[in-house]
Tab-separated table of C-alpha atoms in Angstrom:
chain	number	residue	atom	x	y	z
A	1	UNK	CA	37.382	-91.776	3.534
A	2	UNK	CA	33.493	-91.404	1.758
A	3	UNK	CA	32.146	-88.336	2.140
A	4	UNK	CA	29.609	-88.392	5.334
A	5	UNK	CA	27.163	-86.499	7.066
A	6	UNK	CA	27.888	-85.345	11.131
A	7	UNK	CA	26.152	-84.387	13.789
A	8	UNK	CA	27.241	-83.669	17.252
A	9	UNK	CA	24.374	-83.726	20.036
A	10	UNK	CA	24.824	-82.808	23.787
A	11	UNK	CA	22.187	-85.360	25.083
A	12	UNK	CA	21.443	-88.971	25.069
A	13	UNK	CA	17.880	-88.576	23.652
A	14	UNK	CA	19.409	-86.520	20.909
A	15	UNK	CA	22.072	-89.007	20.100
A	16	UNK	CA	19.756	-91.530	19.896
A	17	UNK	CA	17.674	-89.734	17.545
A	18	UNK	CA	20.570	-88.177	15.189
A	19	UNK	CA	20.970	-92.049	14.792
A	20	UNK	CA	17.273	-93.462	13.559
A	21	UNK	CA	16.794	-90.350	11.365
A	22	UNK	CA	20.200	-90.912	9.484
A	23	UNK	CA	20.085	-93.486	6.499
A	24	UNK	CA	22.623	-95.758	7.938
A	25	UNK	CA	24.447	-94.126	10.869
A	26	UNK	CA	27.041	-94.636	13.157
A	27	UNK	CA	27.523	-93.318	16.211
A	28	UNK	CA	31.430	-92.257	16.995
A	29	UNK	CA	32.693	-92.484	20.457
A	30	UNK	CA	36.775	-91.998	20.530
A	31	UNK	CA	37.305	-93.130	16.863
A	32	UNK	CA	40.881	-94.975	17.432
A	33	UNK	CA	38.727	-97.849	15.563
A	34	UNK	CA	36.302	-96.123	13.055
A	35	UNK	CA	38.269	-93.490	11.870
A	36	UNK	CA	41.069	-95.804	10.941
A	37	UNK	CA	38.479	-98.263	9.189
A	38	UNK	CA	36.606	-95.216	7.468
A	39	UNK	CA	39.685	-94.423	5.816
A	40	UNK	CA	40.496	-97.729	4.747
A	41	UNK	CA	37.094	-97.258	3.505
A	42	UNK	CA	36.650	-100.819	5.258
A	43	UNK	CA	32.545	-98.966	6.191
A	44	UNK	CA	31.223	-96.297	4.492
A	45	UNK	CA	27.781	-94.692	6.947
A	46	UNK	CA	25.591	-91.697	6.097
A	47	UNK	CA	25.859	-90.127	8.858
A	48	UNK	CA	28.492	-90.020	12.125
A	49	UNK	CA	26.429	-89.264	15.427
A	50	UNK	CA	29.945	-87.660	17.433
A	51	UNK	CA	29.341	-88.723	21.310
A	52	UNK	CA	31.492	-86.429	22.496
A	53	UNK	CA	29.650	-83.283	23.776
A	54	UNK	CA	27.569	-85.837	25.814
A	55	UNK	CA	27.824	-84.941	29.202
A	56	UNK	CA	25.577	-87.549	30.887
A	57	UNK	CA	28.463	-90.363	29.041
A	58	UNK	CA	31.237	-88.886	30.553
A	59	UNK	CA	32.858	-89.488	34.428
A	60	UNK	CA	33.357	-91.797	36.930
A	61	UNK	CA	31.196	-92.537	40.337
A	62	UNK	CA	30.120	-95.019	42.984
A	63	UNK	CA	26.651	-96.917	42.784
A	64	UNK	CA	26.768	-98.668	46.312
A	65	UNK	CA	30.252	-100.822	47.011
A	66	UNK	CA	30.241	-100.722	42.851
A	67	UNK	CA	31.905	-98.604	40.205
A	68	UNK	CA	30.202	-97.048	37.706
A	69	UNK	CA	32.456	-95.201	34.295
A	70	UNK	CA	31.237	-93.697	31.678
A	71	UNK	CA	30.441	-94.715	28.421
A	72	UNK	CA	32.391	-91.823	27.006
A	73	UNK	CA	35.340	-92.021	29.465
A	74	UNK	CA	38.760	-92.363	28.085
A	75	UNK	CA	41.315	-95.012	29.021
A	76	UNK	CA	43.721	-92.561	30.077
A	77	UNK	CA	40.926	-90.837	32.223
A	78	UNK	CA	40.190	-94.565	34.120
A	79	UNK	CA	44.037	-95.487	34.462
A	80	UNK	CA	44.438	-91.890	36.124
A	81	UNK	CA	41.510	-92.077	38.748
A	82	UNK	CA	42.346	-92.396	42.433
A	83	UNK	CA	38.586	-93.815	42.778
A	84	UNK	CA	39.123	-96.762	40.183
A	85	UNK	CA	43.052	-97.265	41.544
A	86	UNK	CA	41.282	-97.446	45.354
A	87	UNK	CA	38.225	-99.953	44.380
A	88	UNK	CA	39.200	-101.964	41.393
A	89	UNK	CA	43.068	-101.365	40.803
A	90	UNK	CA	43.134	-104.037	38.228
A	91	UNK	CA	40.948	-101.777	35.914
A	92	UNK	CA	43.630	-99.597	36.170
A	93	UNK	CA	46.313	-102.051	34.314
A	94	UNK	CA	43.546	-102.856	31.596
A	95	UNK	CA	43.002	-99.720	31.159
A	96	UNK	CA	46.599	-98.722	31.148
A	97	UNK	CA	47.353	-101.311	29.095
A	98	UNK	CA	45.773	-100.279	26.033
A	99	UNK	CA	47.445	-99.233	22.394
A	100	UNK	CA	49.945	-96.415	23.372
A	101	UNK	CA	49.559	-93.043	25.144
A	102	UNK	CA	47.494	-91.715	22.110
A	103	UNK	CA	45.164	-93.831	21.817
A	104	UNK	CA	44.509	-94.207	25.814
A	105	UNK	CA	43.517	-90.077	25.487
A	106	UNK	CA	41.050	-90.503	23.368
A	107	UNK	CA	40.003	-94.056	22.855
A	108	UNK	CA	36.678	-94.916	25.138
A	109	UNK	CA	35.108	-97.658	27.332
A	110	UNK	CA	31.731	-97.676	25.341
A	111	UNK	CA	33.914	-97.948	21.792
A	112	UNK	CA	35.493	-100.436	23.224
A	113	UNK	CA	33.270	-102.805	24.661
A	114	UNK	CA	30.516	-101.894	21.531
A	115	UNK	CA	32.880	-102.876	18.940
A	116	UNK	CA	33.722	-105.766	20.522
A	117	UNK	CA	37.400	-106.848	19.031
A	118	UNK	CA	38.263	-110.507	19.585
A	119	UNK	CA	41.694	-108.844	21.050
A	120	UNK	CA	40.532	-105.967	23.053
A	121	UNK	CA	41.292	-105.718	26.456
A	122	UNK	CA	38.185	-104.489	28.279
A	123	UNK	CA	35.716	-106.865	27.584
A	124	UNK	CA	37.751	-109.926	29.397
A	125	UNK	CA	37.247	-107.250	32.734
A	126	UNK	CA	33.835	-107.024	31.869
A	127	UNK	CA	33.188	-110.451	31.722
A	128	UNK	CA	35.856	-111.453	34.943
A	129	UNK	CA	33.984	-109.038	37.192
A	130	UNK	CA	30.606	-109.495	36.330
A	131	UNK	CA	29.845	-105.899	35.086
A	132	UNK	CA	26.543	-104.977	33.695
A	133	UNK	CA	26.319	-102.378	30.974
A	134	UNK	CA	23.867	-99.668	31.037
A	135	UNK	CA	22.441	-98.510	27.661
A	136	UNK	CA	19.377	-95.788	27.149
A	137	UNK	CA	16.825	-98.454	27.161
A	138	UNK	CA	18.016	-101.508	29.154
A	139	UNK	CA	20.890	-103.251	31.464
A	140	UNK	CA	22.615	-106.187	29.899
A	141	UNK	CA	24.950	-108.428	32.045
A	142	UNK	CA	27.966	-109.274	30.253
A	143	UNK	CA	27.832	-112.550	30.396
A	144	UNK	CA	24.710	-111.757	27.890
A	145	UNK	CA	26.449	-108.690	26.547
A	146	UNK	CA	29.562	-110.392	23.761
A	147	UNK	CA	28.291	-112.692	21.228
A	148	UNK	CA	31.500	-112.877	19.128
A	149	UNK	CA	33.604	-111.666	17.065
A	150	UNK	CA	32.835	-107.466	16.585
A	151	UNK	CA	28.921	-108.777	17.668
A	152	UNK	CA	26.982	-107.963	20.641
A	153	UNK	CA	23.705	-107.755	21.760
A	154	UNK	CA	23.247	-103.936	21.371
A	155	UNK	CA	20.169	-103.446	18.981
A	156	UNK	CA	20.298	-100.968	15.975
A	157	UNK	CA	20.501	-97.875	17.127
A	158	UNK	CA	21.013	-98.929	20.988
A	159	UNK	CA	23.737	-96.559	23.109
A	160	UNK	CA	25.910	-97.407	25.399
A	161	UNK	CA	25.581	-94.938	28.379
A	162	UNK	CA	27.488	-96.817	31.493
A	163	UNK	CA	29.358	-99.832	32.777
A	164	UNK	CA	28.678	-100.605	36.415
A	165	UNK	CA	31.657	-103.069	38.069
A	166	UNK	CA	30.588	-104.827	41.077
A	167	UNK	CA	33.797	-104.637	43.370
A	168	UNK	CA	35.567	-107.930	43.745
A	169	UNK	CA	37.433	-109.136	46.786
A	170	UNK	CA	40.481	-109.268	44.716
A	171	UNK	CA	41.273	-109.153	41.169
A	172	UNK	CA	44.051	-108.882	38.313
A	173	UNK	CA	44.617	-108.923	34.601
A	174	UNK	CA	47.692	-110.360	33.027
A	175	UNK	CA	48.448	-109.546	29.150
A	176	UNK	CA	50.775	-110.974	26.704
A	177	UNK	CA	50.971	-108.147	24.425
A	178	UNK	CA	51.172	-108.382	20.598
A	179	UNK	CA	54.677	-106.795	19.996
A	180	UNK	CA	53.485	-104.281	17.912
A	181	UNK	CA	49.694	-103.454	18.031
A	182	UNK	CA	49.436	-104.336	21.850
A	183	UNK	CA	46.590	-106.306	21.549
A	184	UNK	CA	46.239	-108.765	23.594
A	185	UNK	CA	47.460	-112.385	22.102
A	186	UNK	CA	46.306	-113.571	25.220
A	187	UNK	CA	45.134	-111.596	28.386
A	188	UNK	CA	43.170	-113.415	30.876
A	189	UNK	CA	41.208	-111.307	33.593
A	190	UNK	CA	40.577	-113.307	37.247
A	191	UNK	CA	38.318	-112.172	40.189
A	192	UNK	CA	37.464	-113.565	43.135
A	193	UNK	CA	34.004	-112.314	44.046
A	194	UNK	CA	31.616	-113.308	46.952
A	195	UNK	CA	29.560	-115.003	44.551
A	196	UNK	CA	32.657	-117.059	43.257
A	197	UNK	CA	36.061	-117.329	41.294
A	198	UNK	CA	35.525	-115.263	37.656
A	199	UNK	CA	38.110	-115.988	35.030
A	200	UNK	CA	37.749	-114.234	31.242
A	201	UNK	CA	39.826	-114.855	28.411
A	202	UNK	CA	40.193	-112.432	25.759
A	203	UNK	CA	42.346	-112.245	22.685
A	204	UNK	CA	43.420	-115.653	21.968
A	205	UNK	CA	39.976	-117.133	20.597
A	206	UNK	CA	38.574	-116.117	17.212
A	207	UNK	CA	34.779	-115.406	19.071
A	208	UNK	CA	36.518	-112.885	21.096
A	209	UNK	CA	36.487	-112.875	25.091
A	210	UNK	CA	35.093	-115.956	26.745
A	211	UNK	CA	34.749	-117.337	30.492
A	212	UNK	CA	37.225	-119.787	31.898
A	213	UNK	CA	35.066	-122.545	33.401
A	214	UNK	CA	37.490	-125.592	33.848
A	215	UNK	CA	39.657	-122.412	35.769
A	216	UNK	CA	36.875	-121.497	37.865
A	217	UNK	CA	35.851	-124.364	39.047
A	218	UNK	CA	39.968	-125.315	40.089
A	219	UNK	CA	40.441	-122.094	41.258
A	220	UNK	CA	37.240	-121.983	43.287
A	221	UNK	CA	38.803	-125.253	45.273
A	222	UNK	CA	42.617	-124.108	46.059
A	223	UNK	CA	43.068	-120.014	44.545
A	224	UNK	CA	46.763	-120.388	43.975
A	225	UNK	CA	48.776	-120.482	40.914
A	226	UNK	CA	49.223	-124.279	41.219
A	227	UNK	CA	45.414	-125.443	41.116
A	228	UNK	CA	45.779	-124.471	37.587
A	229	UNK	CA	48.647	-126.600	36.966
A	230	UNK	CA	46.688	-129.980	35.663
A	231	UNK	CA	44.426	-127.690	33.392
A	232	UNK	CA	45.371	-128.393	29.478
A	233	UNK	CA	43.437	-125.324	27.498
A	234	UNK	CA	41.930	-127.011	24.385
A	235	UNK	CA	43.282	-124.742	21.467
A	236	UNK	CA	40.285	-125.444	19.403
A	237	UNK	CA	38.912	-122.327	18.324
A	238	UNK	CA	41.821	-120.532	19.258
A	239	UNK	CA	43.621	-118.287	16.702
A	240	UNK	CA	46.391	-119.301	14.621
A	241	UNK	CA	48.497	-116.498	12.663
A	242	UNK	CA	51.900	-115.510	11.866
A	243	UNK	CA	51.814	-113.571	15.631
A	244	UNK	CA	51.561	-117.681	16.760
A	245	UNK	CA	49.873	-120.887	16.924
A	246	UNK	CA	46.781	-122.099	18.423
A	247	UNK	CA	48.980	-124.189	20.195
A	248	UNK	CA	50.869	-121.169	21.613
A	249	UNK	CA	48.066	-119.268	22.597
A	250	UNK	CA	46.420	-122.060	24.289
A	251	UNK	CA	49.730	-122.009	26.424
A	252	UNK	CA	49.782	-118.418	26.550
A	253	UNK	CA	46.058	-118.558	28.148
A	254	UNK	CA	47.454	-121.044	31.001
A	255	UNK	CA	50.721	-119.011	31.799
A	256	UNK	CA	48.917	-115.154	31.846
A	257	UNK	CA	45.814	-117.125	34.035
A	258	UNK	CA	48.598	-118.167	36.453
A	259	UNK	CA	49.719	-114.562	36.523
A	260	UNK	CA	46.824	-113.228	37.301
A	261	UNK	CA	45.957	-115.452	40.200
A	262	UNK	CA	49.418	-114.750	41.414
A	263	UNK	CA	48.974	-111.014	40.918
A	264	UNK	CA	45.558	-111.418	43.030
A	265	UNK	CA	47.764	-111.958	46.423
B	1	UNK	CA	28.891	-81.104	2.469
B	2	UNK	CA	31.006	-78.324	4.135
B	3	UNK	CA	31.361	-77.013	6.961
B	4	UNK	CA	33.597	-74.700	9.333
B	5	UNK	CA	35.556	-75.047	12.573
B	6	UNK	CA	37.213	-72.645	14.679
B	7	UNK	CA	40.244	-73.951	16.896
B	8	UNK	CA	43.079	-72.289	18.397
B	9	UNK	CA	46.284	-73.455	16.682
B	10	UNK	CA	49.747	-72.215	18.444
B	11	UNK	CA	48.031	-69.207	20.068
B	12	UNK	CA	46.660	-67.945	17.146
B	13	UNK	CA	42.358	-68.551	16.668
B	14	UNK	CA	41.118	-69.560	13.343
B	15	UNK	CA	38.234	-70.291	11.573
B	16	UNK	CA	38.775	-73.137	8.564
B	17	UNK	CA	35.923	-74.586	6.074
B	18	UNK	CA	36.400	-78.728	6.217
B	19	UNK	CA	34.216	-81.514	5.439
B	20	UNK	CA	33.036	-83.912	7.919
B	21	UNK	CA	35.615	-85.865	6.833
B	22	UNK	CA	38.562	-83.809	6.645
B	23	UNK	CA	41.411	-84.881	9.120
B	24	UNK	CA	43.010	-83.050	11.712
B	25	UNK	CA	46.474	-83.590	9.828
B	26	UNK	CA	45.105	-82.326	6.871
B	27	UNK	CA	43.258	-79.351	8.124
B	28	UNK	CA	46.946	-78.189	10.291
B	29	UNK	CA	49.196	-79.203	6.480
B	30	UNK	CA	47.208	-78.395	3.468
B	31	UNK	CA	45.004	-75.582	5.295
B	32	UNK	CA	47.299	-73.701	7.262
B	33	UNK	CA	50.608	-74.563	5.786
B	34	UNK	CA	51.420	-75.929	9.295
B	35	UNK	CA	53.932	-78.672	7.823
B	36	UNK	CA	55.977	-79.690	10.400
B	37	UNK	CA	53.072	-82.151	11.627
B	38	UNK	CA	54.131	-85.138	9.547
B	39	UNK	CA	52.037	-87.963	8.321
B	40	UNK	CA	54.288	-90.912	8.012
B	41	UNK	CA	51.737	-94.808	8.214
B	42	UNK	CA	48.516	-92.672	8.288
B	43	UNK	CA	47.267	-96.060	9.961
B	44	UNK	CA	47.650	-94.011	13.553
B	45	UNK	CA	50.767	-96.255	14.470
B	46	UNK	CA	53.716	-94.301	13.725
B	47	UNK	CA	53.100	-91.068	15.796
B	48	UNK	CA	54.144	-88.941	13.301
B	49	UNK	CA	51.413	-86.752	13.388
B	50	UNK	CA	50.846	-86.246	16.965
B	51	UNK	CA	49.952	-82.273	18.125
B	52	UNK	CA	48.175	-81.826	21.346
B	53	UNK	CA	45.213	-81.004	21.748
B	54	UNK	CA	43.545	-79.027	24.974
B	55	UNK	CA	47.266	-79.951	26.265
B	56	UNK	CA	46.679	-83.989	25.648
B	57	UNK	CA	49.171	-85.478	23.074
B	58	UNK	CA	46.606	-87.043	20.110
B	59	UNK	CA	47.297	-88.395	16.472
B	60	UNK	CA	46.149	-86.170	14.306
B	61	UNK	CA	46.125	-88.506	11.318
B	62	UNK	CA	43.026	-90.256	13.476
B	63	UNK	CA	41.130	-87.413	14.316
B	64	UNK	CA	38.523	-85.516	12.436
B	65	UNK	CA	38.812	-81.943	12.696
B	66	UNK	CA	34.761	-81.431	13.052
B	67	UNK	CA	35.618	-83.472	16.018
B	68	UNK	CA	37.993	-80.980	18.149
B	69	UNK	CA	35.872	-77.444	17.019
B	70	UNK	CA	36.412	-75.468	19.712
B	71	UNK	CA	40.022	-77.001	20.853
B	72	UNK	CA	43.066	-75.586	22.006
B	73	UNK	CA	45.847	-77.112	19.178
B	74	UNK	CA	49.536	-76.950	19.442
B	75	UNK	CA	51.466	-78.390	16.734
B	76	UNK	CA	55.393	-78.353	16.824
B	77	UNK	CA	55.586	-74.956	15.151
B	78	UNK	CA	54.318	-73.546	18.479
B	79	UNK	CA	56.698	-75.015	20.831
B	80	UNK	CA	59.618	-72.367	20.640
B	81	UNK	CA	59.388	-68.946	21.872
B	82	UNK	CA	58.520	-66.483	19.576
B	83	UNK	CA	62.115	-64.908	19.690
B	84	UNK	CA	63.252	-68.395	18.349
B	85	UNK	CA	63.985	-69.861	21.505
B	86	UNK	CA	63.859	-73.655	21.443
B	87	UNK	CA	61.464	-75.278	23.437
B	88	UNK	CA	63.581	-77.389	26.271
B	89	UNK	CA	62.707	-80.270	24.994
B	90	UNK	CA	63.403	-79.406	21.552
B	91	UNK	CA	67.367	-77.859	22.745
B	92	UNK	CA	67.598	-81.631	24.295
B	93	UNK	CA	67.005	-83.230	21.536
B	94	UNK	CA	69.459	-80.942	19.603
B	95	UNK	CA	71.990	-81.343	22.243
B	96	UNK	CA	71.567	-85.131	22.339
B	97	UNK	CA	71.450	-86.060	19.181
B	98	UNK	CA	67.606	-87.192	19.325
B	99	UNK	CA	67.271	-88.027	16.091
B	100	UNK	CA	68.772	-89.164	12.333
B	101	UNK	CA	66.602	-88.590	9.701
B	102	UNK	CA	64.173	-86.315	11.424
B	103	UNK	CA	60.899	-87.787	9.993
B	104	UNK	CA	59.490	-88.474	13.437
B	105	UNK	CA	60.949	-86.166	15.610
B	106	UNK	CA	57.857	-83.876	15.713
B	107	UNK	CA	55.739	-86.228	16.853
B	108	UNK	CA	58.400	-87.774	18.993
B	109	UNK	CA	58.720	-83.992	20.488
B	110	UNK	CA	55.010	-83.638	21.186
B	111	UNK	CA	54.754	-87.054	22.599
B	112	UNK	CA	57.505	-86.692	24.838
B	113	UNK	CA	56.521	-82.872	25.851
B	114	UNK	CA	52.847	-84.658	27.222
B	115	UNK	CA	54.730	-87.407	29.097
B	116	UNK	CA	56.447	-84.751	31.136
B	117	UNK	CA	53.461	-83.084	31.796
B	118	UNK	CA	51.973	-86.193	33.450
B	119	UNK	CA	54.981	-87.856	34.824
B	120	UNK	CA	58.034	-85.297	35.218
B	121	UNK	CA	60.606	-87.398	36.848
B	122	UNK	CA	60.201	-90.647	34.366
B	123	UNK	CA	62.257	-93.801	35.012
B	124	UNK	CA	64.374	-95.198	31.635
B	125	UNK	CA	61.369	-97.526	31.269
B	126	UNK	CA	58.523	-95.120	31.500
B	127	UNK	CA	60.233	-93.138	28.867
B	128	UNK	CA	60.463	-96.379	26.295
B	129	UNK	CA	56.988	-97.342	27.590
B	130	UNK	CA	55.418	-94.065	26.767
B	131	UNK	CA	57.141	-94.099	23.355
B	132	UNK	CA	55.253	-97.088	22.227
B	133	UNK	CA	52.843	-94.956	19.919
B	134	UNK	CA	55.754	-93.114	18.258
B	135	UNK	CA	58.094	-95.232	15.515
B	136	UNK	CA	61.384	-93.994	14.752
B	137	UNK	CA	62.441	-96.096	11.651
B	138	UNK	CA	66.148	-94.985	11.839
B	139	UNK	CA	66.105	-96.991	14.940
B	140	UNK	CA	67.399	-94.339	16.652
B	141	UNK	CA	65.323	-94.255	20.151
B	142	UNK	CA	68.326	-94.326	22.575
B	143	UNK	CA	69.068	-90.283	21.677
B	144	UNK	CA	65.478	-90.118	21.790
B	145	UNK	CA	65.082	-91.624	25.108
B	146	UNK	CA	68.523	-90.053	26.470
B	147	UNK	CA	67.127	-86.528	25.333
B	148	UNK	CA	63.786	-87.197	27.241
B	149	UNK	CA	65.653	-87.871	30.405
B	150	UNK	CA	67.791	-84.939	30.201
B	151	UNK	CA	65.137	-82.709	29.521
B	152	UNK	CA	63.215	-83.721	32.499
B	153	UNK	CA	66.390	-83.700	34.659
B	154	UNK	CA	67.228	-80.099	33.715
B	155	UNK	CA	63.455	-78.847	33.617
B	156	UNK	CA	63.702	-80.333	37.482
B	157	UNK	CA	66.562	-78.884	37.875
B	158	UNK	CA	65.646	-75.090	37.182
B	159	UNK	CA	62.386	-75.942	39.313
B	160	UNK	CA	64.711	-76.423	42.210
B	161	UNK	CA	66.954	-73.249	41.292
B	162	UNK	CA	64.330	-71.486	40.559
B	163	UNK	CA	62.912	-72.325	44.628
């Protein structure tokens, strides 16, 4: 790892300035992705603006019938609560879900979601429910919020400060696991939601997690496993490695969508 | 640029000069000689270097020790009593064989000790589940995961004696 410069705030304001007065800084939230690529040497910033004496980034509430975690929250701290297990249970297996025990203590929501993996788990719940996130200058709807691969809209500088879930009638995630990294290969995320059926891919396609809108529209006409049966997914786009084909993933998408709108009940 | 922490390690408090960038792995080895945290991928896969940290089990390979200033640390060296007694999860995995070459077993130790803090009476599965961040590449996880159970049967088992 370069040598760098850090700084370790207790506000938002003073986060966000740490940042536009270093050269080229980064702000660190759990680290289980930019330590690991700092010492591959893979990004080499000025500064590190550390998140984690930031009260105001941590916990998890209510806002209305809605949830609202954290930027700072860990994954083991949202697969734990009784308050995300009682209004949104499926957050609970995406959050469960991710990397291995070690990595759920520590690793975030904000990290997640702000670096924006084409395999990570949380932003196909962010786009299936609808979830808006909260930074210290603006809400973004997620729809608006993942642009591709490791890209979103946050501006320079920008900080993630909360993710508000609007509660769905009824929702699930099902993930086909890479063997060994536990990324997803394919997970796909479904909701059903007064304002319609939601259904988010994430992990198979190389621009990260997408909507489902041939699903959607099926599932908004019969929600049942089988309305999904005459749905090919085009495997354009998708990836193709030595973990498996496009061809396999496309599949994969189909069979873990199916899942989830069984899991729904 | 330097600059100083001050943890707890095992009990003991300490003060340590580090760079931003030093690593919690380094800062427990090459700074206080506290070797039995091992560093096996260094890519925070294998689990080797897991300690806990304010009582959570954490890869220490992946953390920067700037980061946990002010932390409670317990590496593997502060598991047994100070008389020598083995920890009871360290006597099960003596007793059961829990390991072959021995490269992992701290981490696998540390691991397994946070498990039972969250989940006492683990199922088979929830033991192999929670083992996912810790690689034993002497494939030898069944002694592992057979020492795990027997330490949380007999740790229930002197709760209920001890009632």
């Amino acid at each position: 790892m370069y040598a760098v410069n850090y700084a370790k705030p207790a506000s938002v304001a003073d986060a966000v300035a740490a940042l536009s007065a270093a050269e080229d800084g980064k702000f660190l939230a759990g680290g289980m992705t930019l330590i690991p690529t700092l010492k591959q040497r893979l990004a080499a910033p000025s500064d590190l603006v550390d998140l984690g004496a930031i009260g105001e980034l941590q916990g998890i509430g209510t806002d209305g019938d809605a949830l609202v975690i954290g930027a700072m929250t860990t994954h083991a701290d949202v697969a734990r609560s009784p308050l995300v297990a009682s209004a949104i249970p499926a957050l609970v297996t995406v959050a469960g879900g991710i990397g291995d025990p070690q990595v759920r203590n520590v690793g975030t929501l904000g990290g997640s979601i702000a670096n924006n993996d084409p395999a990570a788990d949380y932003p196909g719940a962010l786009l299936g429910l609808g979830a808006e996130v909260r930074t210290n200058s603006r809400t973004i709807a997620a729809d608006d919020f993942f642009l591709g691969m490791f890209e979103t809209a946050l501006e320079d500088g920008e900080l993630i400060v909360s993710v508000r879930f609007p509660k769905p009638l009824a929702a699930a995630y099902a993930k086909f696991a890479n063997p060994a990294s536990r990324y997803s290969m394919a997970g796909v995320f479904v909701a059903r939601t007064a304002s319609g059926v939601r259904v988010a891919v994430t992990g198979a396609a190389a621009g990260g997690a997408h909507r489902m809108e041939t699903m959607e529209k099926a599932l908004q006409a019969d929600f049942s496993p089988a309305a999904l049966d005459p749905i090919t997914v085009n495997p354009n786009g998708l990836n193709s490695d030595l973990h498996g084909s496009a061809a396999y993933r496309a599949n994969l998408v189909k069979v873990m969508a199916k899942r989830a709108v069984a899991a729904c009940g | 640029m330097s600059t100083t922490v001050s943890l707890t390690v095992n009990g003991k408090p300490c003060t340590v000069e580090v760079e931003p960038r030093t690593l919690l792995s380094a800062l427990l080895r090459d700074k206080l000689g506290l070797t039995g945290t091992h560093v096996g991928c260094d890519t925070s896969q294998c689990g080797a270097c897991v300690v806990h940290v304010d009582g959570k089990s954490r890869k220490s390979c992946t953390t920067l020790a700037v980061q946990v200033d002010g932390a409670e640390v317990t590496t593997i060296e502060g598991l047994a009593a100070a008389d020598g007694t083995l920890h009871p999860m360290q006597e099960a995995f003596r007793e059961n064989h829990g390991l072959q070459c021995g490269f992992c077993t701290p981490g696998m130790v540390m691991s397994a000790v946070d498990l039972l803090h969250t989940n006492p009476s683990p199922t088979e599965a929830e033991v192999r589940e929670w083992l996912e961040g810790n690689i034993c590449r002497c494939t030898g996880y069944h002694n592992i995961v057979k020492a795990i159970l027997d330490c949380a049967a007999n740790l229930r088992g002197a709760q209920q004696a001890a009632e």
